[in-house]
CSV table of C-alpha atoms in Angstrom, one decimal:
chain,number,residue,atom,x,y,z
A,1,MET,CA,-199.9,27.4,40.7
A,2,THR,CA,-201.4,28.9,43.6
A,3,ARG,CA,-200.2,32.4,45.9
A,4,ASN,CA,-200.0,30.4,49.4
A,5,ASP,CA,-197.7,27.8,47.1
A,6,THR,CA,-195.5,30.5,45.4
A,7,LEU,CA,-194.5,32.1,48.9
A,8,ARG,CA,-194.1,29.6,50.7
A,9,GLN,CA,-192.0,28.1,47.4
A,10,THR,CA,-190.4,31.1,47.5
A,11,ASN,CA,-190.2,31.1,51.9
A,12,ALA,CA,-188.6,27.8,51.8
A,13,PHE,CA,-185.3,28.7,49.2
A,14,ALA,CA,-185.2,31.7,50.7
A,15,MET,CA,-184.9,30.5,54.3
A,16,LEU,CA,-182.0,27.6,52.8
A,17,ASP,CA,-180.2,29.8,51.1
A,18,GLY,CA,-180.5,32.0,54.2
A,19,LEU,CA,-178.7,29.7,56.4
A,20,MET,CA,-176.1,29.8,54.0
A,21,PHE,CA,-175.6,33.0,53.6
A,22,GLY,CA,-176.5,33.8,57.0
A,23,ILE,CA,-173.3,31.0,57.5
A,24,TYR,CA,-170.6,33.1,55.0
A,25,TRP,CA,-171.4,36.6,57.1
A,26,CYS,CA,-170.3,35.3,60.4
A,27,PHE,CA,-166.6,34.5,58.7
A,28,GLY,CA,-166.0,37.9,57.9
A,29,PHE,CA,-167.8,38.3,61.8
A,30,LEU,CA,-165.6,36.2,63.3
A,31,CYS,CA,-162.4,37.2,60.8
A,32,ALA,CA,-163.8,41.3,61.2
A,33,VAL,CA,-163.4,39.9,65.8
A,34,LYS,CA,-160.8,38.8,65.6
A,35,GLY,CA,-158.5,41.3,62.8
A,36,VAL,CA,-158.9,43.7,64.8
A,37,GLY,CA,-154.7,45.0,64.1
A,38,GLY,CA,-153.8,42.3,62.4
A,39,ALA,CA,-153.6,43.0,58.5
A,40,THR,CA,-155.0,39.4,56.6
A,41,LEU,CA,-158.0,39.1,59.2
A,42,SER,CA,-159.2,42.4,58.8
A,43,THR,CA,-158.7,42.1,54.9
A,44,LEU,CA,-159.8,38.9,54.5
A,45,SER,CA,-163.4,40.7,56.2
A,46,MET,CA,-163.0,43.5,54.0
A,47,MET,CA,-163.1,40.5,51.5
A,48,VAL,CA,-166.2,38.7,52.5
A,49,THR,CA,-168.4,42.1,53.4
A,50,LEU,CA,-167.0,44.0,49.3
A,51,SER,CA,-168.0,39.8,47.7
A,52,ALA,CA,-171.9,39.8,49.8
A,53,PRO,CA,-173.5,41.6,47.5
A,54,PHE,CA,-172.7,39.5,44.8
A,55,LEU,CA,-173.3,36.4,46.2
A,56,GLY,CA,-176.5,37.7,47.1
A,57,PHE,CA,-176.6,37.9,43.3
A,58,TYR,CA,-176.1,35.0,42.2
A,59,LEU,CA,-178.2,33.1,44.5
A,60,ALA,CA,-181.7,35.5,43.5
A,61,ARG,CA,-180.3,33.9,40.1
A,62,ARG,CA,-179.8,30.3,41.9
A,63,PHE,CA,-183.3,30.4,42.6
A,64,GLU,CA,-184.6,31.9,39.6
A,65,ARG,CA,-183.4,28.9,37.0
A,66,GLN,CA,-184.9,26.3,39.7
A,67,VAL,CA,-187.9,27.7,40.4
A,68,ARG,CA,-188.8,28.7,36.1
A,69,PRO,CA,-190.4,25.8,35.4
A,70,ASP,CA,-192.7,26.0,38.1
A,71,GLU,CA,-193.8,30.5,36.4
A,72,PRO,CA,-191.3,32.2,35.9
A,73,VAL,CA,-190.4,35.1,38.4
A,74,SER,CA,-191.0,38.5,38.2
A,75,PHE,CA,-189.7,41.5,39.6
A,76,GLY,CA,-191.9,40.9,43.4
A,77,LYS,CA,-190.7,37.5,43.6
A,78,ALA,CA,-187.5,38.1,43.7
A,79,TYR,CA,-187.8,41.0,45.8
A,80,LEU,CA,-190.2,38.9,48.0
A,81,TYR,CA,-186.9,36.5,48.1
A,82,SER,CA,-184.3,38.4,48.4
A,83,VAL,CA,-185.7,40.6,51.3
A,84,LEU,CA,-186.6,37.0,52.9
A,85,LEU,CA,-182.8,36.2,52.0
A,86,TYR,CA,-181.3,38.5,53.3
A,87,LEU,CA,-183.3,39.1,57.1
A,88,TYR,CA,-182.5,35.0,57.8
A,89,ALA,CA,-179.2,35.8,57.2
A,90,ALA,CA,-179.4,39.1,59.3
A,91,ILE,CA,-180.9,37.0,62.1
A,92,ILE,CA,-178.3,34.1,61.2
A,93,LEU,CA,-175.5,37.1,62.2
A,94,ALA,CA,-176.8,38.2,65.0
A,95,LEU,CA,-177.3,35.2,66.6
A,96,ALA,CA,-173.9,33.9,66.1
A,97,ALA,CA,-172.1,37.5,67.3
A,98,TYR,CA,-174.6,37.2,70.7
A,99,ALA,CA,-173.3,34.2,70.9
A,100,TYR,CA,-169.9,35.1,71.1
A,101,PHE,CA,-170.0,38.6,72.7
A,102,ARG,CA,-171.6,37.0,74.8
A,103,TRP,CA,-170.8,33.7,75.9
A,104,LEU,CA,-167.4,33.3,74.3
A,105,ASP,CA,-165.7,36.6,74.2
A,106,SER,CA,-164.7,37.7,77.8
A,107,GLY,CA,-163.9,41.3,76.3
A,108,ASN,CA,-161.1,40.4,74.4
A,109,PHE,CA,-162.5,42.3,71.4
A,110,ILE,CA,-162.3,45.4,72.9
A,111,THR,CA,-158.6,45.0,74.5
A,112,ALA,CA,-158.1,44.1,71.3
A,113,TYR,CA,-159.4,47.0,69.9
A,114,ILE,CA,-158.6,49.8,72.8
A,115,ALA,CA,-154.5,48.5,72.2
A,116,THR,CA,-154.9,49.4,68.6
A,117,GLN,CA,-156.7,53.1,69.5
A,118,ASN,CA,-153.7,53.3,70.9
A,119,MET,CA,-151.2,52.7,69.1
A,120,PRO,CA,-148.4,55.5,68.7
A,121,GLU,CA,-149.4,55.9,64.7
A,122,MET,CA,-152.7,55.3,65.1
A,123,GLN,CA,-152.8,58.1,68.4
A,124,GLU,CA,-151.0,60.4,65.0
A,125,ALA,CA,-154.0,59.5,62.2
A,126,LEU,CA,-156.2,60.1,64.7
A,127,GLN,CA,-154.9,63.2,66.0
A,128,ALA,CA,-154.2,64.7,61.9
A,129,SER,CA,-157.6,63.4,61.1
A,130,GLY,CA,-160.2,64.8,63.9
A,131,MET,CA,-160.9,62.2,65.3
A,132,GLN,CA,-159.8,61.7,68.8
A,133,ASP,CA,-161.9,65.1,69.7
A,134,PHE,CA,-164.2,62.7,67.8
A,135,PHE,CA,-164.5,59.5,70.4
A,136,ASN,CA,-163.4,62.5,73.2
A,137,ASP,CA,-167.2,64.6,72.7
A,138,ALA,CA,-168.3,61.1,72.0
A,139,VAL,CA,-167.1,59.2,76.1
A,140,LYS,CA,-168.4,62.2,77.6
A,141,GLN,CA,-171.3,62.8,76.5
A,142,GLY,CA,-172.5,59.4,77.9
A,143,GLY,CA,-170.9,60.3,80.8
A,144,PHE,CA,-167.7,57.9,80.4
A,145,ASN,CA,-164.3,59.0,81.4
A,146,THR,CA,-162.8,56.1,78.8
A,147,LEU,CA,-162.9,54.7,75.6
A,148,GLU,CA,-163.1,51.6,77.1
A,149,GLU,CA,-165.2,52.3,79.8
A,150,MET,CA,-168.0,53.1,77.0
A,151,LEU,CA,-166.8,50.3,75.2
A,152,ARG,CA,-167.3,47.4,77.2
A,153,SER,CA,-170.7,49.0,78.7
A,154,ILE,CA,-172.3,48.0,75.8
A,155,GLY,CA,-173.5,44.1,76.2
A,156,PRO,CA,-173.9,41.4,73.4
A,157,THR,CA,-178.0,42.0,73.2
A,158,ASP,CA,-177.1,45.7,72.2
A,159,ILE,CA,-174.1,44.0,69.8
A,160,ALA,CA,-176.1,42.6,67.9
A,161,ALA,CA,-179.1,43.8,68.1
A,162,SER,CA,-177.6,47.3,66.3
A,163,ILE,CA,-176.0,44.2,64.1
A,164,PHE,CA,-179.3,43.5,63.0
A,165,ASN,CA,-180.9,46.4,62.4
A,166,VAL,CA,-177.4,47.3,60.6
A,167,ASN,CA,-178.1,44.3,57.9
A,168,ILE,CA,-182.0,44.2,58.0
A,169,LEU,CA,-181.8,47.9,57.0
A,170,LEU,CA,-178.9,47.2,54.1
A,171,GLY,CA,-180.5,43.6,52.8
A,172,LEU,CA,-183.7,46.3,52.2
A,173,LEU,CA,-181.3,47.9,50.2
A,174,LEU,CA,-179.4,45.9,48.2
A,175,SER,CA,-182.6,43.2,47.6
A,176,VAL,CA,-183.5,45.8,44.8
A,177,PRO,CA,-180.4,45.5,42.7
A,178,THR,CA,-181.0,41.2,43.8
A,179,ALA,CA,-184.6,41.3,42.4
A,180,LEU,CA,-183.7,42.9,39.5
A,181,ILE,CA,-180.5,40.8,38.6
A,182,GLY,CA,-182.9,37.6,39.9
A,183,LYS,CA,-186.5,37.7,37.7
A,184,THR,CA,-187.1,35.8,34.5
A,185,ARG,CA,-185.6,37.8,31.5
A,186,SER,CA,-188.1,37.9,28.0
A,187,SER,CA,-184.1,35.6,26.8
A,188,ASP,CA,-184.6,33.2,29.9
A,189,ARG,CA,-188.4,32.5,29.3
A,190,ASN,CA,-187.9,29.7,26.4
A,191,THR,CA,-185.0,28.6,27.6
A,192,THR,CA,-184.6,25.0,29.8
A,193,THR,CA,-182.5,24.4,33.0
């Protein structure tokens, strides 16, 4: 298999798997956004977040099993697949976040977040941990009067860009263990699927 064919094959698998992975991340994102102040959806969001690396490991291993008959998957090829997998998933999630905050949310997330933050038990926890002072300093440094005013100044593009940047960074970090799991092992070279 030529180098170009290998790159095309790796990209095609990563693109398809990244689409599926991105949809999974979007589900977790929607649970997080709709679960502000509620236990069930926020717990589900946390479960999606914690299980995402394991889904990445599974997809990398599946990729290895599918392409092993053509040639063994080196660490480099598995790393390229992993980086592309997380890249495509991050693109899908950023687009979904932009669309959600641009056309669907209408400020509901910020309203729910502020309502949760203004609950007496939350105020107690923020005061006890010193986070209330942190929030107050951040608001003042930004030139805003209230946290709500500061949050409402953040646009959908800023949110989507932040989500994209964080997921790219996490994807680059997770690509190393994902590639280690997704490469062909010497014990795999003698077996066929």
